[in-house]
PDB file of C-alpha atoms in Angstrom:
ATOM      1  CA  LEU A 618      32.117  72.612  91.127  1.00  0.00           C
ATOM      2  CA  THR A 619      31.862  76.040  92.718  1.00  0.00           C
ATOM      3  CA  ARG A 620      34.508  78.730  92.266  1.00  0.00           C
ATOM      4  CA  GLU A 621      35.422  78.350  95.959  1.00  0.00           C
ATOM      5  CA  GLU A 622      35.870  74.587  95.615  1.00  0.00           C
ATOM      6  CA  MET A 623      38.003  75.077  92.506  1.00  0.00           C
ATOM      7  CA  GLU A 624      40.183  77.660  94.265  1.00  0.00           C
ATOM      8  CA  GLU A 625      40.622  75.298  97.237  1.00  0.00           C
ATOM      9  CA  ILE A 626      41.713  72.462  94.930  1.00  0.00           C
ATOM     10  CA  CYS A 627      44.160  74.792  93.169  1.00  0.00           C
ATOM     11  CA  THR A 628      45.713  75.834  96.513  1.00  0.00           C
ATOM     12  CA  LEU A 629      46.663  72.173  96.951  1.00  0.00           C
ATOM     13  CA  GLY A 630      48.801  72.414  93.827  1.00  0.00           C
ATOM     14  CA  LEU A 631      46.397  70.440  91.667  1.00  0.00           C
ATOM     15  CA  GLU A 632      45.533  71.520  88.159  1.00  0.00           C
ATOM     16  CA  VAL A 633      41.799  71.657  87.456  1.00  0.00           C
ATOM     17  CA  CYS A 634      39.973  71.329  84.171  1.00  0.00           C
ATOM     18  CA  VAL A 635      36.217  71.907  84.099  1.00  0.00           C
ATOM     19  CA  LEU A 636      34.473  70.292  81.154  1.00  0.00           C
ATOM     20  CA  ASN A 637      31.293  72.130  80.255  1.00  0.00           C
ATOM     21  CA  ASP A 638      30.046  69.521  77.781  1.00  0.00           C
ATOM     22  CA  THR A 639      27.249  67.912  79.815  1.00  0.00           C
ATOM     23  CA  ARG A 640      27.181  64.814  77.601  1.00  0.00           C
ATOM     24  CA  PHE A 641      30.224  63.637  79.565  1.00  0.00           C
ATOM     25  CA  CYS A 642      29.235  64.497  83.139  1.00  0.00           C
ATOM     26  CA  ALA A 643      30.373  61.087  84.463  1.00  0.00           C
ATOM     27  CA  ILE A 644      33.871  61.791  83.157  1.00  0.00           C
ATOM     28  CA  GLY A 645      35.466  58.856  84.989  1.00  0.00           C
ATOM     29  CA  ASN A 646      33.413  56.547  82.780  1.00  0.00           C
ATOM     30  CA  ASN A 647      34.908  58.197  79.693  1.00  0.00           C
ATOM     31  CA  ILE A 648      38.636  58.387  80.528  1.00  0.00           C
ATOM     32  CA  ALA A 649      41.176  55.716  81.476  1.00  0.00           C
ATOM     33  CA  CYS A 650      44.649  57.031  82.264  1.00  0.00           C
ATOM     34  CA  ASN A 651      47.936  56.638  84.039  1.00  0.00           C
ATOM     35  CA  ASP A 652      51.030  58.864  84.099  1.00  0.00           C
ATOM     36  CA  PHE A 653      51.996  57.798  80.568  1.00  0.00           C
ATOM     37  CA  GLY A 654      48.801  58.171  78.550  1.00  0.00           C
ATOM     38  CA  ALA A 655      45.035  58.325  78.419  1.00  0.00           C
ATOM     39  CA  VAL A 656      42.283  56.702  76.403  1.00  0.00           C
ATOM     40  CA  VAL A 657      39.100  58.720  76.016  1.00  0.00           C
ATOM     41  CA  ASN A 658      35.625  58.177  74.636  1.00  0.00           C
ATOM     42  CA  PRO A 659      35.863  58.826  70.871  1.00  0.00           C
ATOM     43  CA  ASP A 660      32.766  61.061  71.086  1.00  0.00           C
ATOM     44  CA  ILE A 661      34.668  63.568  73.226  1.00  0.00           C
ATOM     45  CA  PRO A 662      35.455  66.502  70.913  1.00  0.00           C
ATOM     46  CA  GLU A 663      39.137  66.960  69.983  1.00  0.00           C
ATOM     47  CA  GLU A 664      39.405  70.313  71.779  1.00  0.00           C
ATOM     48  CA  ILE A 665      38.144  68.757  75.028  1.00  0.00           C
ATOM     49  CA  ALA A 666      40.467  65.751  74.599  1.00  0.00           C
ATOM     50  CA  ALA A 667      43.343  68.218  74.145  1.00  0.00           C
ATOM     51  CA  GLU A 668      42.338  70.029  77.351  1.00  0.00           C
ATOM     52  CA  ILE A 669      42.244  66.688  79.191  1.00  0.00           C
ATOM     53  CA  GLY A 670      45.758  65.906  77.938  1.00  0.00           C
ATOM     54  CA  LYS A 671      47.022  69.340  78.925  1.00  0.00           C
ATOM     55  CA  THR A 672      45.568  69.011  82.429  1.00  0.00           C
ATOM     56  CA  LEU A 673      46.754  65.442  83.008  1.00  0.00           C
ATOM     57  CA  LYS A 674      50.059  66.086  81.203  1.00  0.00           C
ATOM     58  CA  VAL A 675      49.753  62.936  79.081  1.00  0.00           C
ATOM     59  CA  PRO A 676      49.080  62.163  75.433  1.00  0.00           C
ATOM     60  CA  VAL A 677      45.406  61.393  74.822  1.00  0.00           C
ATOM     61  CA  PHE A 678      44.043  58.830  72.375  1.00  0.00           C
ATOM     62  CA  SER A 679      40.412  58.417  71.337  1.00  0.00           C
ATOM     63  CA  HIS A 680      39.477  54.734  71.143  1.00  0.00           C
ATOM     64  CA  GLU A 681      36.619  52.348  71.536  1.00  0.00           C
ATOM     65  CA  ILE A 682      37.487  49.402  73.757  1.00  0.00           C
ATOM     66  CA  ALA A 683      35.832  46.067  72.923  1.00  0.00           C
ATOM     67  CA  GLY A 684      33.271  47.994  70.865  1.00  0.00           C
ATOM     68  CA  TYR A 685      32.345  50.373  73.716  1.00  0.00           C
ATOM     69  CA  LYS A 686      33.035  54.104  73.838  1.00  0.00           C
ATOM     70  CA  THR A 687      33.221  54.490  77.636  1.00  0.00           C
ATOM     71  CA  ALA A 688      36.961  53.911  78.074  1.00  0.00           C
ATOM     72  CA  GLY A 689      36.897  54.427  81.851  1.00  0.00           C
ATOM     73  CA  MET A 690      34.409  51.582  82.240  1.00  0.00           C
ATOM     74  CA  MET A 691      36.396  49.258  79.989  1.00  0.00           C
ATOM     75  CA  VAL A 692      39.917  49.863  81.353  1.00  0.00           C
ATOM     76  CA  VAL A 693      41.542  50.429  84.755  1.00  0.00           C
ATOM     77  CA  ALA A 694      45.154  51.586  84.396  1.00  0.00           C
ATOM     78  CA  THR A 695      47.992  52.322  86.800  1.00  0.00           C
ATOM     79  CA  ASN A 696      51.676  52.997  86.260  1.00  0.00           C
ATOM     80  CA  ARG A 697      52.401  49.286  86.792  1.00  0.00           C
ATOM     81  CA  GLY A 698      49.719  47.659  84.641  1.00  0.00           C
ATOM     82  CA  TRP A 699      46.193  47.708  83.316  1.00  0.00           C
ATOM     83  CA  ILE A 700      43.130  45.491  83.120  1.00  0.00           C
ATOM     84  CA  ALA A 701      40.512  45.684  80.414  1.00  0.00           C
ATOM     85  CA  HIS A 702      37.204  44.274  79.202  1.00  0.00           C
ATOM     86  CA  ASN A 703      37.477  40.524  78.786  1.00  0.00           C
ATOM     87  CA  ARG A 704      36.771  40.655  75.054  1.00  0.00           C
ATOM     88  CA  ILE A 705      39.436  43.090  73.895  1.00  0.00           C
ATOM     89  CA  SER A 706      41.250  41.995  70.771  1.00  0.00           C
ATOM     90  CA  GLU A 707      44.968  41.295  70.618  1.00  0.00           C
ATOM     91  CA  GLU A 708      45.327  44.513  68.609  1.00  0.00           C
ATOM     92  CA  GLU A 709      43.513  46.490  71.309  1.00  0.00           C
ATOM     93  CA  ALA A 710      45.747  44.953  73.989  1.00  0.00           C
ATOM     94  CA  GLN A 711      48.840  46.009  72.039  1.00  0.00           C
ATOM     95  CA  THR A 712      47.421  49.523  71.633  1.00  0.00           C
ATOM     96  CA  LEU A 713      46.735  49.799  75.381  1.00  0.00           C
ATOM     97  CA  GLU A 714      50.256  48.576  76.131  1.00  0.00           C
ATOM     98  CA  LYS A 715      51.669  51.352  73.942  1.00  0.00           C
ATOM     99  CA  ILE A 716      49.395  54.062  75.370  1.00  0.00           C
ATOM    100  CA  PHE A 717      49.953  53.155  79.033  1.00  0.00           C
ATOM    101  CA  ALA A 718      53.604  52.060  78.546  1.00  0.00           C
ATOM    102  CA  VAL A 719      53.002  48.989  80.709  1.00  0.00           C
ATOM    103  CA  LYS A 720      51.721  45.467  80.158  1.00  0.00           C
ATOM    104  CA  GLY A 721      48.246  44.392  81.185  1.00  0.00           C
ATOM    105  CA  ARG A 722      45.564  41.829  80.537  1.00  0.00           C
ATOM    106  CA  ASN A 723      41.896  41.258  79.938  1.00  0.00           C
ATOM    107  CA  THR A 724      39.654  40.022  82.734  1.00  0.00           C
ATOM    108  CA  THR A 725      36.245  40.169  84.317  1.00  0.00           C
ATOM    109  CA  VAL A 726      35.307  41.234  87.860  1.00  0.00           C
ATOM    110  CA  ASN A 727      32.331  40.716  90.165  1.00  0.00           C
ATOM    111  CA  SER A 728      31.614  37.179  88.922  1.00  0.00           C
ATOM    112  CA  GLY A 729      31.730  37.873  85.207  1.00  0.00           C
ATOM    113  CA  THR A 730      31.294  41.623  84.712  1.00  0.00           C
ATOM    114  CA  ALA A 731      33.434  42.572  81.723  1.00  0.00           C
ATOM    115  CA  MET A 732      33.236  46.322  82.435  1.00  0.00           C
ATOM    116  CA  VAL A 733      36.165  46.330  84.853  1.00  0.00           C
ATOM    117  CA  GLY A 734      35.721  50.000  85.769  1.00  0.00           C
ATOM    118  CA  LEU A 735      32.489  49.030  87.537  1.00  0.00           C
ATOM    119  CA  GLY A 736      34.236  46.715  89.942  1.00  0.00           C
ATOM    120  CA  VAL A 737      37.823  47.862  90.503  1.00  0.00           C
ATOM    121  CA  ILE A 738      39.574  50.967  91.753  1.00  0.00           C
ATOM    122  CA  ALA A 739      43.353  50.855  91.833  1.00  0.00           C
ATOM    123  CA  ASN A 740      46.637  52.679  92.136  1.00  0.00           C
ATOM    124  CA  SER A 741      50.160  51.360  91.636  1.00  0.00           C
ATOM    125  CA  LYS A 742      50.229  49.824  95.126  1.00  0.00           C
ATOM    126  CA  ALA A 743      46.891  48.059  95.480  1.00  0.00           C
ATOM    127  CA  ALA A 744      43.420  47.460  94.093  1.00  0.00           C
ATOM    128  CA  VAL A 745      39.985  47.195  95.643  1.00  0.00           C
ATOM    129  CA  CYS A 746      37.581  44.819  93.908  1.00  0.00           C
ATOM    130  CA  GLY A 747      33.831  44.444  94.258  1.00  0.00           C
ATOM    131  CA  GLU A 748      32.693  41.876  96.818  1.00  0.00           C
ATOM    132  CA  SER A 749      31.407  39.455  94.142  1.00  0.00           C
ATOM    133  CA  THR A 750      34.840  39.216  92.481  1.00  0.00           C
ATOM    134  CA  THR A 751      35.958  35.585  92.466  1.00  0.00           C
ATOM    135  CA  GLY A 752      39.383  34.345  93.506  1.00  0.00           C
ATOM    136  CA  PHE A 753      40.229  33.587  89.880  1.00  0.00           C
ATOM    137  CA  GLU A 754      39.260  37.126  88.841  1.00  0.00           C
ATOM    138  CA  SER A 755      41.247  38.617  91.739  1.00  0.00           C
ATOM    139  CA  GLY A 756      44.314  36.758  90.513  1.00  0.00           C
ATOM    140  CA  ARG A 757      43.870  38.152  87.014  1.00  0.00           C
ATOM    141  CA  VAL A 758      43.423  41.661  88.432  1.00  0.00           C
ATOM    142  CA  GLU A 759      46.601  41.302  90.502  1.00  0.00           C
ATOM    143  CA  GLU A 760      48.498  39.991  87.500  1.00  0.00           C
ATOM    144  CA  GLY A 761      47.231  42.651  85.078  1.00  0.00           C
ATOM    145  CA  LEU A 762      47.908  45.508  87.493  1.00  0.00           C
ATOM    146  CA  ASP A 763      51.238  43.968  88.602  1.00  0.00           C
ATOM    147  CA  ILE A 764      50.431  44.342  92.281  1.00  0.00           C
ATOM    148  CA  VAL A 765      51.499  40.881  93.447  1.00  0.00           C
ATOM    149  CA  GLY A 766      54.431  41.228  95.835  1.00  0.00           C
TER     150      GLY A 766
END
């Protein structure tokens, strides 16, 4: 991100946080968040997690999801719901419900891919799923994200 690009983003009223720790360059793989909370890779240092929380204006929690550290690959969250790796425990589901302040569910996408962040992008109005996502999986995504009208 160049200084000019950062200044342009700031003129749009957006707050910018540049993370200089190159271990986390694909930051979207390491953070899952909505307007109520965020889950981050537990390897992200506390001071960086605090900066993420300050920038996003949400509390940040370091957690593995289904035994994986890349929270953004394991969870897709919106302000209406969340979906997560198919093998999350009941305890993990309850933790995600508290962090995101909405209900959600486990699922797969793209014909059995448990890393939902690979196959779904969503906001509180809609979701886009990978082309190999089955009808059954689409239904679970809709239900978890609460986007069924």
